[in-house]
Amino acid sequence: MAAHQSSEWRTVCEKFRLAQDLSEVESRKDPENNPFRSKYKARDLLKEIHCSLKKIQIEEEGEADSESRQMVDEGAGNECEKSCSGDSPAGLGAARLAVLQYCLGVNHIETEELSAGEQHLMNCLKLIDKCTTTRENVSLFIQARNQLGILWAGRDEIEKAQGFLEIAESMYLLYMREDGQPPLDLQDFFVLEGEELSQQEKTRRFEMAYTHTLYYLAQVYKNLEQYERAGQYCHSTLQRQLEYKQFVPLEWAINAATLSQYYITKTRYMEARHCLAAASVIATLAGEIPSEAAAKESGFLCGVHSCDAECEKREELLQKRSEIARCWIKYCLNLMQDAKKLLEDNIGELDLDRQEELKRARRNVEEEKEKGRKSAILFGSSDTFDSICSLEEKVSSMLPLDFEEARSIFLVGQSYVAQAKEYFAMDGHVTDHIEILQDHSALFKVLAFFEQDLERRCKMHKRRVDMLEPVCKDLNAQYYLLICRQLQFELAETYYEMMDLKLAVADKQDQPDVHTIKKFNNLCSSSMKYYQMFLDSIRSPEGKFPEKLEDDLLRPALVAKFRVARLQSKLISSNLATQLENLTHSLESYNFVVQYCEENPEAKNAVETELELSSEMVSLLPLKINRIRSKIASCN
């Protein structure tokens, strides 16, 4: 390797180092009107190195080494008649040229010259594919295929991307099984003797390349709608990033929190909780969130630009942690809602027999099940493991089966509601803020399911009204029509549930008092008001109700009409004329549901139960109306 100490070789190594510095460091300072200035300079240096390599390798290997000379002279590397070993002089010469082709390929891709970039990367593969895979070229083999995978994925050629990336994955696994020693890094091909990377750094870079392979495969499988595999690869990527300390805390935390939402859809709550606990802990590595005043003061002491930077940093920390908090809210909400689905009977009430059955079953199997699954999914290093476990212990991953269990999950969710609203305030984040309020309302709704005391259940629904009603009144329907409709319908439903609860309480009394009747009627009226607001929002600007409802409005609109009809018939009054008026309005609303379904038969499947009951009431109510009319007539 005497030539490696020559002045020519020193120049080559210095040019390669400078090219890397231009691409990775100086390019960040390039002006907006010439964004690739440093990249182009790096490209020129790489081309110069390519020319120098020919001269150096010819002198070093001599006329006798015809195989190596042929590979050098061909440059791009046409097919060799015979393969050579990756650690042979010919193999090393090919790998060195391949590194240059790889760097040129990445350079062209980064300057948005994708076809040229692809050609250089394919030249890189041609050079090393004719050699056996050894520790001298395995890292290059994987990184070139990673880049081609990204390139084809960017062109929406997902299957092609998958092919390159899966070969990279299999090559890593094969190499680790058969050799496992730290391979040469790309940089090692252009350093002076004695200046090679340490074994530890070689390992770190090689493992980073494979981590990227897994990350890109996760994206590929997601695009192919292979969500189970995508989730597995995403999880493995996050594990490896922590293991090799190759992560940016906030970015890693958001990715882990996002993965938790996938696990929630699969009802894998232990895995979801672990991802969220890890996300919360790792996010703290980005630093504590200073107060707004402290951020401004710290920046002010360092100058105007620093002040802006400090405030931006505070905003980013606050935003990311609020986003993680929202993922925690979804975890708590879905855990409780899935438990409700298991426990409710055919009328939506708690099935006590089913509750006991599930409690017995859980005692027998859940503990062993958790031990077995947990060993495979753990995140964290010795620095963070205890913190992650400690946070996990604050909330269960098992479906709550009674009020106390549900309440403990509810309280965790509610604490994250407060945290999420720190960034997503109504002022500046209207949509996000309201979505958080809706989730908070949903937490109260599902908690009420577990509560057996009817009065306390009613109070929980009242909390929902208190948080949603002011927003609904203040929101401009012209700009937030969809959100207004959601809030109107939810408020109508909430008042409707409160009315049903008050009715159940009244049924237990011999004779409801005046106060109870007034309260009951107010609940009916409030529910009708919001249902009617929802229905009015569907009308045209001229006030006409559509002859045919859009698919997304079909069931909500017909359910609203049905419930208005029921509410009108439930209003309590001692005045016969008022009773007659209420029942007449009720019949009109029931008739609307029946007639709409007769004119639009496809709507019947959307409201089977409501249609059946409406048809019955259309038959029965006229009899009741006639009796009241007879009473009024006899009184007169």
XYZ file of C-alpha atoms in Angstrom:
636
model
C 0.000 0.000 0.000
C 3.005 2.283 -0.589
C 1.042 4.235 -3.130
C -1.428 5.107 -0.426
C 1.215 7.309 1.127
C 2.153 9.046 -2.140
C 1.418 12.697 -2.689
C -1.090 11.778 -5.400
C -3.029 9.542 -3.033
C -2.934 12.194 -0.334
C -4.459 14.629 -2.812
C -7.183 12.128 -3.691
C -8.050 11.589 -0.023
C -8.108 15.319 0.655
C -10.399 15.902 -2.339
C -12.767 13.189 -1.139
C -12.864 14.706 2.346
C -13.508 18.145 0.855
C -16.288 16.755 -1.383
C -17.983 15.258 1.672
C -17.650 18.540 3.567
C -19.150 20.477 0.659
C -22.101 18.079 0.379
C -22.888 17.697 4.053
C -21.825 20.993 5.671
C -21.212 23.837 3.221
C -24.361 23.075 1.197
C -26.470 24.225 4.151
C -25.076 27.751 3.674
C -25.800 27.969 -0.063
C -27.893 30.993 -1.138
C -31.512 30.549 -2.217
C -30.753 31.709 -5.754
C -28.004 29.058 -6.105
C -29.096 26.243 -3.748
C -26.839 23.543 -5.232
C -23.605 25.527 -5.509
C -21.702 23.347 -3.037
C -23.179 20.145 -4.447
C -21.896 21.006 -7.932
C -18.419 21.746 -6.531
C -18.480 18.378 -4.763
C -19.477 16.676 -8.023
C -16.501 18.217 -9.853
C -14.155 16.938 -7.146
C -15.618 13.416 -7.368
C -15.064 13.409 -11.133
C -11.469 14.532 -10.617
C -10.965 11.714 -8.123
C -12.315 9.231 -10.662
C -9.678 10.333 -13.191
C -6.918 10.207 -10.573
C -7.962 6.691 -9.516
C -7.323 5.347 -12.996
C -3.780 6.653 -12.974
C -2.995 5.532 -9.399
C -4.452 2.035 -9.797
C -2.666 1.483 -13.117
C 0.661 2.415 -11.523
C -0.052 0.384 -8.365
C -1.272 -2.810 -9.984
C 1.000 -2.848 -13.050
C 0.510 -4.335 -16.446
C 0.216 -7.919 -15.105
C -3.075 -7.332 -13.351
C -5.195 -7.348 -16.489
C -8.454 -8.096 -14.637
C -8.207 -5.027 -12.465
C -7.062 -2.841 -15.388
C -10.051 -3.901 -17.416
C -12.423 -2.920 -14.569
C -10.726 0.465 -14.148
C -10.634 1.301 -17.858
C -14.310 0.477 -18.270
C -15.181 2.868 -15.447
C -18.883 2.119 -15.270
C -18.061 -1.566 -15.114
C -19.359 -3.754 -17.904
C -19.935 -7.407 -17.085
C -16.779 -9.359 -16.179
C -16.361 -12.828 -17.530
C -15.426 -14.122 -14.099
C -16.385 -12.951 -10.632
C -13.703 -11.980 -8.159
C -13.473 -11.921 -4.393
C -14.560 -8.715 -2.727
C -11.333 -8.585 -0.674
C -8.990 -9.167 -3.632
C -7.054 -6.262 -5.204
C -9.463 -6.348 -8.135
C -12.439 -6.423 -5.765
C -11.101 -3.501 -3.736
C -10.454 -1.537 -6.933
C -13.997 -2.182 -8.068
C -15.396 -1.192 -4.670
C -13.410 2.065 -4.663
C -14.803 2.991 -8.072
C -18.256 1.911 -6.915
C -18.034 4.276 -3.938
C -17.439 7.157 -6.362
C -20.398 6.059 -8.491
C -22.515 5.883 -5.320
C -21.473 9.383 -4.218
C -22.137 10.764 -7.696
C -25.536 9.061 -7.697
C -26.531 10.582 -4.360
C -25.173 13.949 -5.517
C -27.332 13.940 -8.663
C -30.421 12.877 -6.703
C -29.866 15.684 -4.207
C -29.664 18.178 -7.085
C -32.938 16.764 -8.467
C -31.321 15.022 -11.461
C -32.974 11.701 -10.770
C -32.266 9.849 -14.011
C -28.545 10.630 -13.836
C -28.555 9.671 -10.151
C -30.193 6.345 -10.968
C -27.592 5.634 -13.666
C -24.681 6.235 -11.298
C -26.238 4.028 -8.622
C -26.806 1.236 -11.139
C -23.155 1.614 -12.247
C -22.206 1.229 -8.579
C -24.158 -2.024 -8.353
C -22.664 -3.376 -11.589
C -19.174 -2.860 -10.208
C -19.757 -4.648 -6.907
C -22.228 -7.286 -8.091
C -19.440 -8.999 -10.061
C -17.573 -9.543 -6.762
C -18.417 -11.770 -3.851
C -19.890 -9.954 -0.876
C -17.351 -9.400 1.877
C -16.761 -6.947 4.682
C -15.043 -4.689 2.114
C -18.207 -4.045 0.070
C -21.265 -5.152 2.084
C -22.007 -1.685 3.503
C -21.838 -0.151 0.017
C -24.054 -2.969 -1.295
C -26.751 -2.108 1.266
C -26.514 1.683 0.987
C -26.737 1.661 -2.818
C -29.892 -0.422 -2.676
C -31.313 1.828 0.021
C -30.873 4.828 -2.276
C -32.452 3.030 -5.233
C -35.326 1.996 -2.985
C -35.934 5.630 -2.009
C -35.627 6.726 -5.645
C -38.230 4.267 -6.934
C -40.569 4.885 -4.018
C -40.454 8.594 -4.892
C -41.617 7.658 -8.376
C -44.504 5.643 -6.895
C -42.906 2.425 -8.208
C -43.405 0.776 -4.834
C -42.798 -2.823 -5.950
C -39.441 -1.877 -7.490
C -38.484 -0.071 -4.292
C -39.524 -3.138 -2.312
C -37.236 -5.357 -4.412
C -34.117 -3.266 -3.793
C -34.795 -2.862 -0.096
C -35.619 -6.503 0.591
C -32.352 -7.569 -1.084
C -30.509 -5.065 1.144
C -32.220 -6.546 4.189
C -31.411 -10.146 3.262
C -27.780 -9.233 2.540
C -27.388 -7.660 5.994
C -28.880 -10.720 7.694
C -26.687 -13.092 5.657
C -23.539 -11.100 6.376
C -24.223 -10.901 10.112
C -24.881 -14.639 10.210
C -21.751 -15.646 8.254
C -19.219 -12.960 9.254
C -20.542 -10.258 11.569
C -17.290 -8.265 11.792
C -17.431 -4.469 11.373
C -17.279 -3.875 7.590
C -15.476 -1.092 5.767
C -17.342 2.189 5.610
C -17.457 4.188 2.388
C -15.123 6.746 3.904
C -12.489 4.035 4.570
C -11.762 3.735 0.845
C -10.334 7.256 0.750
C -8.212 7.698 3.875
C -4.486 7.436 4.468
C -3.142 4.350 6.159
C -3.664 4.600 9.903
C -6.528 7.078 9.592
C -9.291 4.512 9.143
C -12.424 4.706 11.242
C -12.462 2.838 14.542
C -14.131 -0.552 14.708
C -16.835 0.969 16.908
C -17.561 3.742 14.404
C -17.619 1.262 11.498
C -20.185 -0.804 13.365
C -22.279 2.264 14.171
C -22.390 3.395 10.556
C -23.147 -0.084 9.228
C -25.983 -0.545 11.700
C -27.293 2.906 10.799
C -27.454 1.870 7.127
C -29.478 -1.218 8.046
C -31.748 0.849 10.299
C -32.466 3.022 7.257
C -33.298 -0.127 5.274
C -35.892 -1.095 7.870
C -37.295 2.435 7.984
C -37.732 2.576 4.204
C -39.279 -0.905 4.168
C -41.787 0.252 6.783
C -42.867 3.033 4.400
C -43.016 0.626 1.456
C -45.189 -1.880 3.321
C -47.468 0.930 4.457
C -47.934 2.047 0.835
C -48.644 -1.558 -0.134
C -51.281 -1.603 2.642
C -49.385 -4.368 4.466
C -49.996 -2.583 7.737
C -48.971 -5.430 10.037
C -45.523 -5.674 8.450
C -45.228 -1.883 8.304
C -45.895 -1.703 12.043
C -43.305 -4.400 12.786
C -40.631 -2.667 10.715
C -41.427 0.720 12.232
C -41.114 -0.789 15.713
C -37.785 -2.422 14.836
C -36.523 0.874 13.415
C -37.374 2.729 16.611
C -35.752 0.021 18.755
C -32.526 0.185 16.749
C -32.419 3.983 16.774
C -32.463 3.903 20.552
C -29.998 1.020 20.780
C -27.418 2.751 18.576
C -28.278 6.276 19.743
C -29.176 7.340 16.197
C -32.182 9.566 16.861
C -33.435 13.106 17.300
C -35.522 13.029 20.514
C -38.641 14.895 19.336
C -38.705 13.196 15.940
C -38.296 9.765 17.544
C -40.999 10.521 20.120
C -43.530 11.583 17.481
C -42.812 8.443 15.433
C -43.296 6.237 18.510
C -46.537 8.033 19.416
C -47.762 7.604 15.837
C -46.955 3.881 15.965
C -49.058 3.642 19.129
C -52.098 4.684 17.121
C -51.575 1.718 14.776
C -51.422 -0.639 17.764
C -54.641 0.901 19.101
C -56.457 0.015 15.870
C -55.359 -3.595 16.449
C -56.465 -3.440 20.133
C -52.869 -4.162 21.153
C -52.959 -1.805 24.093
C -49.866 -3.064 25.871
C -47.741 -2.246 22.822
C -49.545 1.091 22.351
C -48.932 2.053 25.987
C -45.261 1.112 25.716
C -44.826 3.287 22.606
C -46.507 6.240 24.304
C -44.545 5.881 27.530
C -41.313 5.725 25.534
C -42.406 8.741 23.456
C -43.086 10.800 26.575
C -39.753 9.870 28.168
C -37.624 10.352 25.047
C -39.292 13.717 24.342
C -37.915 15.014 27.649
C -34.387 14.489 26.273
C -35.039 17.518 24.055
C -35.122 19.657 27.202
C -37.686 21.224 29.471
C -40.255 23.645 28.081
C -39.399 27.135 29.357
C -42.127 29.654 30.095
C -42.815 32.155 27.330
C -41.246 34.927 29.372
C -38.143 32.845 30.128
C -37.690 31.964 26.446
C -37.888 35.630 25.456
C -35.500 36.713 28.215
C -32.961 34.013 27.335
C -33.062 34.963 23.667
C -32.951 38.706 24.379
C -29.680 38.359 26.267
C -28.147 36.708 23.186
C -29.560 39.086 20.560
C -32.617 39.468 18.314
C -32.062 36.333 16.236
C -31.455 34.243 19.338
C -34.676 35.557 20.833
C -36.605 34.333 17.797
C -34.776 30.995 17.915
C -35.540 30.485 21.617
C -39.233 31.235 21.086
C -39.356 28.881 18.099
C -37.683 26.148 20.156
C -40.231 26.646 22.923
C -43.091 26.446 20.394
C -41.705 23.232 18.900
C -41.262 21.569 22.295
C -44.766 22.605 23.342
C -46.314 21.444 20.052
C -44.659 18.014 19.984
C -45.482 17.247 23.597
C -49.062 18.348 23.018
C -49.226 16.024 20.002
C -47.989 13.143 22.153
C -50.594 14.084 24.777
C -53.304 13.811 22.100
C -52.112 10.294 21.314
C -52.408 9.443 25.016
C -55.995 10.778 24.985
C -56.829 8.472 22.055
C -55.267 5.561 23.933
C -57.401 6.113 27.040
C -60.546 6.787 25.027
C -60.237 3.728 22.786
C -59.352 1.464 25.704
C -62.552 2.497 27.495
C -64.687 2.366 24.347
C -63.511 -1.147 23.469
C -64.369 -2.253 26.997
C -67.840 -0.721 26.602
C -68.426 -2.707 23.401
C -67.642 -5.930 25.247
C -69.795 -5.122 28.254
C -72.950 -3.566 26.803
C -76.191 -5.454 26.285
C -78.549 -5.100 23.317
C -79.915 -1.761 24.598
C -76.503 -0.252 25.361
C -76.518 -0.801 29.135
C -73.928 -2.573 31.298
C -74.405 -6.354 31.222
C -73.580 -7.436 34.781
C -73.365 -11.147 33.960
C -70.967 -10.454 31.115
C -68.941 -8.219 33.443
C -68.439 -11.043 35.957
C -67.594 -13.521 33.210
C -64.887 -11.241 31.795
C -63.398 -10.566 35.225
C -63.013 -14.283 35.888
C -61.454 -14.884 32.481
C -59.008 -12.005 32.897
C -57.703 -13.231 36.216
C -56.798 -16.551 34.666
C -54.961 -15.549 31.494
C -54.065 -11.871 31.217
C -50.988 -11.836 33.438
C -49.191 -14.639 31.602
C -50.222 -13.205 28.253
C -48.678 -9.835 29.099
C -45.376 -11.359 30.241
C -44.998 -13.262 26.994
C -45.723 -10.328 24.703
C -43.791 -7.687 26.580
C -40.372 -9.283 26.145
C -40.530 -8.735 22.371
C -41.417 -5.061 22.212
C -39.376 -3.213 24.819
C -37.846 0.170 24.002
C -35.201 2.012 25.905
C -31.636 1.856 27.126
C -30.335 1.607 30.667
C -30.785 5.395 30.905
C -34.467 5.441 30.014
C -35.822 1.962 30.733
C -36.824 2.619 34.345
C -38.539 5.903 33.437
C -40.529 4.225 30.672
C -41.640 1.379 32.962
C -42.587 3.859 35.674
C -44.816 5.800 33.282
C -46.431 2.602 32.002
C -47.429 1.648 35.529
C -49.576 4.781 35.830
C -52.189 3.496 33.382
C -53.510 0.015 32.658
C -53.277 -1.682 29.287
C -56.161 -4.028 30.158
C -59.766 -3.250 29.280
C -61.534 -1.717 32.304
C -64.374 -3.892 33.561
C -65.908 -1.665 36.245
C -66.280 1.984 37.201
C -63.131 2.242 39.328
C -60.941 0.776 36.600
C -62.561 3.011 33.982
C -62.200 6.068 36.209
C -58.448 5.550 36.669
C -58.001 5.482 32.882
C -60.346 8.457 32.484
C -58.267 10.555 34.904
C -55.080 9.830 32.959
C -56.814 10.819 29.722
C -58.180 13.979 31.327
C -54.706 15.016 32.512
C -53.451 14.754 28.928
C -56.406 16.848 27.731
C -55.076 19.716 29.855
C -51.565 19.145 28.498
C -52.739 19.042 24.866
C -54.631 22.327 25.255
C -51.440 24.118 26.359
C -50.404 24.357 22.716
C -53.678 23.714 20.865
C -55.536 26.687 22.311
C -58.764 28.009 20.806
C -56.916 31.133 19.707
C -54.936 29.984 16.669
C -55.841 26.281 16.643
C -59.630 26.220 16.434
C -60.061 22.833 14.759
C -57.486 21.028 16.914
C -58.807 22.599 20.111
C -62.363 21.510 19.352
C -61.232 17.965 18.481
C -59.571 17.787 21.898
C -62.793 19.011 23.538
C -64.746 16.376 21.626
C -62.367 13.681 22.872
C -62.756 15.011 26.419
C -66.525 14.847 26.001
C -66.217 11.286 24.678
C -64.188 10.328 27.780
C -67.037 11.532 30.004
C -69.576 9.740 27.812
C -67.888 6.350 28.067
C -67.174 6.802 31.789
C -70.906 7.414 32.308
C -71.577 3.962 30.840
C -69.775 2.360 33.797
C -71.625 4.486 36.380
C -74.681 2.747 37.873
C -76.069 5.781 39.713
C -78.406 7.559 37.267
C -78.072 10.994 38.834
C -74.272 10.843 38.687
C -74.429 9.697 35.077
C -76.593 12.702 34.311
C -74.013 15.024 35.884
C -71.274 13.536 33.701
C -73.316 14.332 30.609
C -73.881 17.836 31.976
C -70.100 18.286 32.034
C -70.099 17.453 28.321
C -72.724 20.120 27.674
C -70.778 22.692 29.702
C -67.616 22.207 27.651
C -69.225 22.017 24.185
C -72.150 24.453 24.315
C -70.159 27.725 24.641
C -67.957 26.730 21.695
C -70.951 25.785 19.569
C -72.578 29.151 20.221
C -69.443 31.162 19.393
C -68.352 29.251 16.294
C -69.089 30.791 12.888
C -70.971 28.191 10.833
C -69.987 29.938 7.612
C -66.335 28.962 8.140
C -66.709 25.861 10.328
C -69.882 24.225 9.011
C -68.785 20.605 9.482
C -67.555 21.218 13.046
C -70.756 23.124 13.888
C -72.833 20.188 12.677
C -70.760 17.759 14.759
C -71.190 19.878 17.881
C -74.905 20.431 17.284
C -75.529 16.722 16.853
C -73.421 15.779 19.878
C -75.145 18.356 22.089
C -78.542 17.122 20.881
C -77.525 13.531 21.678
C -76.177 14.519 25.092
C -79.391 16.302 26.077
C -81.294 13.305 24.688
C -79.344 10.907 26.939
C -79.941 13.199 29.923
C -83.654 13.211 29.098
C -83.713 9.389 29.050
C -81.904 9.288 32.396
C -84.347 11.775 33.967
C -87.207 9.709 32.561
C -85.770 6.585 34.197
C -85.455 8.446 37.511
C -89.035 9.764 37.207
C -90.352 6.255 36.527
C -89.135 5.251 39.988
C -91.202 8.027 41.601
C -94.913 7.647 42.300
C -95.677 11.126 41.009
C -92.946 13.406 39.599
C -92.999 16.876 41.165
C -93.238 20.172 39.286
C -89.464 20.724 39.415
C -88.760 17.288 37.880
C -91.312 17.866 35.107
C -89.851 21.275 34.320
C -86.325 19.861 34.222
C -87.453 16.998 31.980
C -89.195 19.361 29.544
C -86.164 21.646 29.421
C -83.950 18.715 28.482
C -86.387 17.698 25.736
C -86.518 21.253 24.400
C -82.718 21.642 24.442
C -82.241 18.377 22.599
C -84.852 19.336 19.993
C -83.240 22.749 19.573
C -79.852 21.308 18.642
C -81.315 18.586 16.430
C -83.264 21.289 14.632
C -80.141 23.451 14.273
C -78.396 20.447 12.728
C -81.315 19.847 10.324
C -81.508 23.542 9.429
C -77.811 23.509 8.516
C -78.660 21.040 5.757
C -81.179 23.385 4.132
C -80.337 25.383 1.024
C -79.737 29.161 1.305
C -83.411 29.546 0.374
C -84.390 27.419 3.374
C -85.430 24.347 1.380
C -84.686 20.870 2.756
C -82.959 18.650 0.133
C -85.125 16.112 -1.660
C -82.231 13.626 -1.525
C -79.732 13.594 1.326
C -76.007 13.100 0.734
C -74.612 9.773 1.926
C -72.703 11.244 4.862
C -75.804 13.106 6.058
C -78.419 10.404 5.393
C -78.400 8.554 8.712
C -77.669 11.578 10.962
C -80.517 13.586 9.384
C -83.096 10.791 9.594
C -82.038 9.908 13.148
C -82.380 13.593 14.080
C -85.916 13.663 12.630
C -86.818 10.444 14.439
C -85.555 11.722 17.781
C -87.264 15.076 17.384
C -90.478 13.115 16.844
C -89.900 11.095 20.007
C -88.982 14.161 22.049
C -92.107 16.006 20.920
C -94.248 13.105 22.078
C -92.450 12.965 25.461
C -93.088 16.572 26.476
C -95.234 16.656 29.626
C -98.149 19.073 29.803
C -101.500 19.136 31.643
C -102.946 21.366 28.904
C -104.854 19.318 26.299
C -104.305 21.865 23.532
C -100.545 21.750 24.165
C -100.611 17.946 24.189
C -102.451 17.986 20.856
C -99.946 20.400 19.342
C -96.947 18.354 20.535
C -98.365 15.067 19.227
C -99.275 16.637 15.886
C -95.679 17.864 15.452
C -94.424 14.442 16.500
C -96.576 12.708 13.884
C -95.263 15.071 11.186
C -91.678 14.173 12.058
C -92.373 10.420 12.117
C -94.159 10.807 8.774
C -91.110 12.517 7.306
C -88.904 9.490 8.099
C -91.430 7.036 6.622
C -92.102 9.070 3.476
C -88.423 9.735 2.813
C -87.667 6.001 2.950
C -90.611 5.220 0.682
C -89.354 7.729 -1.885
C -85.699 6.640 -1.442
C -85.728 2.867 -0.758
C -81.921 2.743 -0.485
C -82.233 4.737 2.762
C -84.065 1.919 4.568
C -80.885 0.008 5.426
C -79.391 3.070 7.095
C -82.248 3.462 9.610
C -83.901 0.054 9.942
C -84.784 0.357 13.647
C -85.861 3.999 13.433
C -87.988 3.279 10.349
C -89.760 0.363 12.030
C -90.611 2.443 15.100
C -91.635 5.426 12.959
C -94.039 3.241 10.970
C -95.607 2.007 14.215
C -96.004 5.528 15.560
C -97.533 6.738 12.287
C -100.261 4.123 12.896
C -100.697 4.705 16.642
C -100.408 8.469 17.065
C -103.536 9.401 15.061
C -105.608 7.347 17.542
C -104.088 9.210 20.478
C -104.568 12.567 18.731
C -108.235 11.784 18.065
C -108.807 10.895 21.741
C -107.371 14.243 22.830
C -109.510 16.061 20.267
C -112.572 14.273 21.649
C -111.672 15.353 25.175
C -111.228 18.949 24.045
C -114.569 18.837 22.244
C -116.376 17.394 25.284
C -114.887 20.074 27.524
C -116.168 22.777 25.232
